[in-house]
Coordinates of C-alpha atoms in Angstrom, one line a residue:
X1 CA -3.4 -23.2 14.3
X2 CA -1.2 -21.8 11.6
X3 CA 1.5 -19.3 12.4
X4 CA 0.7 -15.7 11.8
X5 CA 3.2 -13.4 10.1
X6 CA 3.9 -9.9 11.4
X7 CA 2.5 -8.2 8.3
X8 CA 0.4 -9.0 5.2
X9 CA -0.2 -7.0 2.1
X10 CA -3.3 -8.3 0.3
X11 CA -3.6 -6.7 -3.2
X12 CA -5.3 -7.3 -6.5
X13 CA -8.5 -6.9 -8.4
X14 CA -10.4 -9.9 -7.3
X15 CA -12.8 -8.4 -4.7
X16 CA -14.3 -11.8 -3.8
X17 CA -11.0 -13.3 -2.8
X18 CA -9.9 -10.1 -0.9
X19 CA -13.2 -10.1 1.0
X20 CA -12.8 -13.8 1.8
X21 CA -9.3 -13.1 3.2
X22 CA -10.7 -10.2 5.3
X23 CA -13.4 -12.4 6.6
X24 CA -10.9 -15.0 7.7
X25 CA -8.8 -12.3 9.4
X26 CA -11.8 -10.9 11.3
X27 CA -12.8 -14.4 12.4
X28 CA -9.3 -15.2 13.6
X29 CA -8.8 -11.9 15.4
X30 CA -12.1 -12.3 17.3
X31 CA -11.4 -16.0 18.1
X32 CA -8.0 -15.2 19.5
X33 CA -8.5 -11.9 21.2
X34 CA -12.2 -11.1 21.3
X35 CA -14.0 -8.2 19.6
X36 CA -11.3 -5.6 20.4
X37 CA -8.3 -7.5 18.9
X38 CA -8.9 -6.1 15.4
X39 CA -8.3 -2.3 15.0
X40 CA -9.4 -0.8 11.7
X41 CA -7.9 2.5 10.5
X42 CA -10.0 4.5 8.2
X43 CA -10.7 8.1 7.5
X44 CA -14.3 8.6 6.2
X45 CA -13.8 12.1 4.9
X46 CA -10.9 11.2 2.6
X47 CA -12.2 7.6 1.8
X48 CA -8.8 6.2 2.6
X49 CA -7.2 4.5 5.7
X50 CA -5.7 6.9 8.3
X51 CA -1.9 6.3 7.8
X52 CA -0.9 8.6 10.7
X53 CA -3.2 6.7 13.2
X54 CA -1.9 3.4 12.0
X55 CA 1.7 4.5 12.4
X56 CA 0.9 5.8 15.9
X57 CA -0.8 2.5 16.8
X58 CA 2.1 0.2 15.8
X59 CA 4.3 0.8 18.9
X60 CA 1.3 0.7 21.3
X61 CA 0.8 -2.2 23.7
X62 CA -2.4 -4.1 24.2
X63 CA -3.5 -4.8 27.8
X64 CA -6.3 -7.2 26.8
X65 CA -5.6 -9.2 23.7
X66 CA -2.7 -11.6 23.3
X67 CA -2.2 -10.5 19.7
X68 CA -3.2 -7.2 18.1
X69 CA -4.4 -7.0 14.5
X70 CA -4.1 -3.6 12.7
X71 CA -6.1 -3.3 9.5
X72 CA -5.9 -0.6 6.8
X73 CA -8.1 -1.2 3.7
X74 CA -7.5 1.0 0.7
X75 CA -3.8 1.7 1.0
X76 CA -3.5 2.1 -2.8
X77 CA -5.0 5.6 -2.3
X78 CA -2.2 6.7 0.0
X79 CA 0.2 9.4 -1.0
X80 CA 3.9 8.5 -1.3
X81 CA 4.6 10.2 2.1
X82 CA 1.9 8.2 3.8
X83 CA 3.1 4.9 2.3
X84 CA 6.7 5.8 3.4
X85 CA 5.7 6.4 7.0
X86 CA 3.8 3.1 7.2
X87 CA 6.7 1.3 5.6
X88 CA 9.1 2.7 8.2
X89 CA 6.8 1.7 11.0
X90 CA 6.6 -1.9 9.8
X91 CA 10.3 -2.2 10.6
X92 CA 9.5 -1.6 14.3
X93 CA 6.6 -4.1 14.8
X94 CA 6.2 -5.6 18.2
X95 CA 6.1 -9.4 18.2
X96 CA 2.5 -9.5 19.3
X97 CA 1.3 -7.3 16.4
X98 CA 0.1 -8.2 12.9
X99 CA -0.5 -5.4 10.4
X100 CA -2.7 -6.2 7.4
X101 CA -2.7 -3.8 4.5
X102 CA -5.3 -4.1 1.7
X103 CA -4.8 -2.6 -1.7
X104 CA -7.7 -3.0 -4.0
X105 CA -5.7 -2.8 -7.2
X106 CA -2.0 -2.2 -7.4
X107 CA -0.1 -1.8 -4.1
X108 CA 2.6 0.8 -3.6
X109 CA 6.0 -0.9 -4.2
X110 CA 7.4 0.7 -1.0
X111 CA 4.8 -1.2 1.1
X112 CA 5.4 -4.4 -0.7
X113 CA 9.1 -4.2 0.1
X114 CA 8.4 -3.2 3.7
X115 CA 6.0 -6.2 4.3
X116 CA 8.5 -8.6 2.8
X117 CA 11.4 -7.0 4.8
X118 CA 9.7 -7.5 8.1
X119 CA 9.0 -11.2 7.5
X120 CA 5.5 -10.6 6.2
X121 CA 3.7 -12.0 3.2
X122 CA 2.3 -10.4 0.0
X123 CA -0.8 -12.1 -1.3
X124 CA -2.1 -11.1 -4.7
X125 CA -5.6 -11.9 -5.9
X126 CA -6.2 -10.8 -9.5
X127 CA -9.7 -11.3 -11.0
X128 CA -9.7 -13.8 -13.9
X129 CA -10.3 -12.5 -17.4
X130 CA -13.9 -12.8 -18.6
X131 CA -13.2 -15.8 -20.8
X132 CA -11.6 -17.7 -17.8
X133 CA -14.3 -16.9 -15.4
X134 CA -16.6 -19.9 -16.1
X135 CA -13.7 -22.3 -15.4
X136 CA -13.0 -20.4 -12.2
X137 CA -16.7 -20.8 -11.2
X138 CA -16.5 -24.5 -11.7
X139 CA -13.4 -24.7 -9.5
X140 CA -14.9 -22.5 -6.8
X141 CA -18.1 -24.6 -6.8
X142 CA -15.9 -27.7 -6.3
X143 CA -14.2 -26.0 -3.3
X144 CA -17.6 -25.5 -1.8
X145 CA -18.4 -29.1 -2.2
X146 CA -20.7 -29.2 -5.2
X147 CA -20.4 -29.7 -8.9
X148 CA -21.2 -26.9 -11.4
X149 CA -21.1 -27.8 -15.1
X150 CA -19.3 -25.4 -17.5
X151 CA -22.5 -24.5 -19.4
X152 CA -24.2 -23.7 -16.1
X153 CA -21.3 -21.5 -15.1
X154 CA -21.5 -19.6 -18.4
X155 CA -25.2 -19.1 -17.9
X156 CA -24.7 -17.9 -14.3
X157 CA -22.1 -15.4 -15.6
X158 CA -24.4 -14.3 -18.4
X159 CA -27.2 -13.6 -15.9
X160 CA -25.2 -12.2 -13.0
X161 CA -22.4 -10.4 -14.8
X162 CA -18.6 -10.5 -14.2
X163 CA -18.4 -9.3 -10.6
X164 CA -16.5 -11.9 -8.7
X165 CA -18.2 -10.8 -5.5
X166 CA -21.7 -11.2 -6.9
X167 CA -20.8 -14.6 -8.5
X168 CA -19.2 -15.8 -5.3
X169 CA -22.3 -14.9 -3.3
X170 CA -24.4 -16.8 -5.8
X171 CA -22.2 -19.9 -5.4
X172 CA -22.6 -19.6 -1.6
X173 CA -26.4 -19.6 -1.9

């Protein structure tokens, strides 16, 4: 099993790649610690993750899971003060805690620095330009174990649009 870092910042515009990274995180958290190992911080009324709750959870201990995973999706919507408080909390991470921050678009620079500063990793997944998308579909099909010809990839894109999530789902089918 690969080593897990204390923090991850997953950012970019490629929704399909970000969603795939989240699926891997959820699967790993459940495999290692059961259903309660992944804590998700969200605030439904403001449509952004709850930064204060995340900061409060960082120093907490888990009595059941060997590793805690804390997830905040939508950190690009945080105000500067919220991003600063989370960045400060990342400096105090317990060794059995992994914080995963998702920015769907550009991530706040302060969070990027904090993740790198605590030994974490920044992963950037940017959606390809429309003209590069057919080649990307051919490569993604190869990763899934089948061959997709370039004209077929263009036709798929023509019919399904440019959404990487939708195209990825079609490749999975």
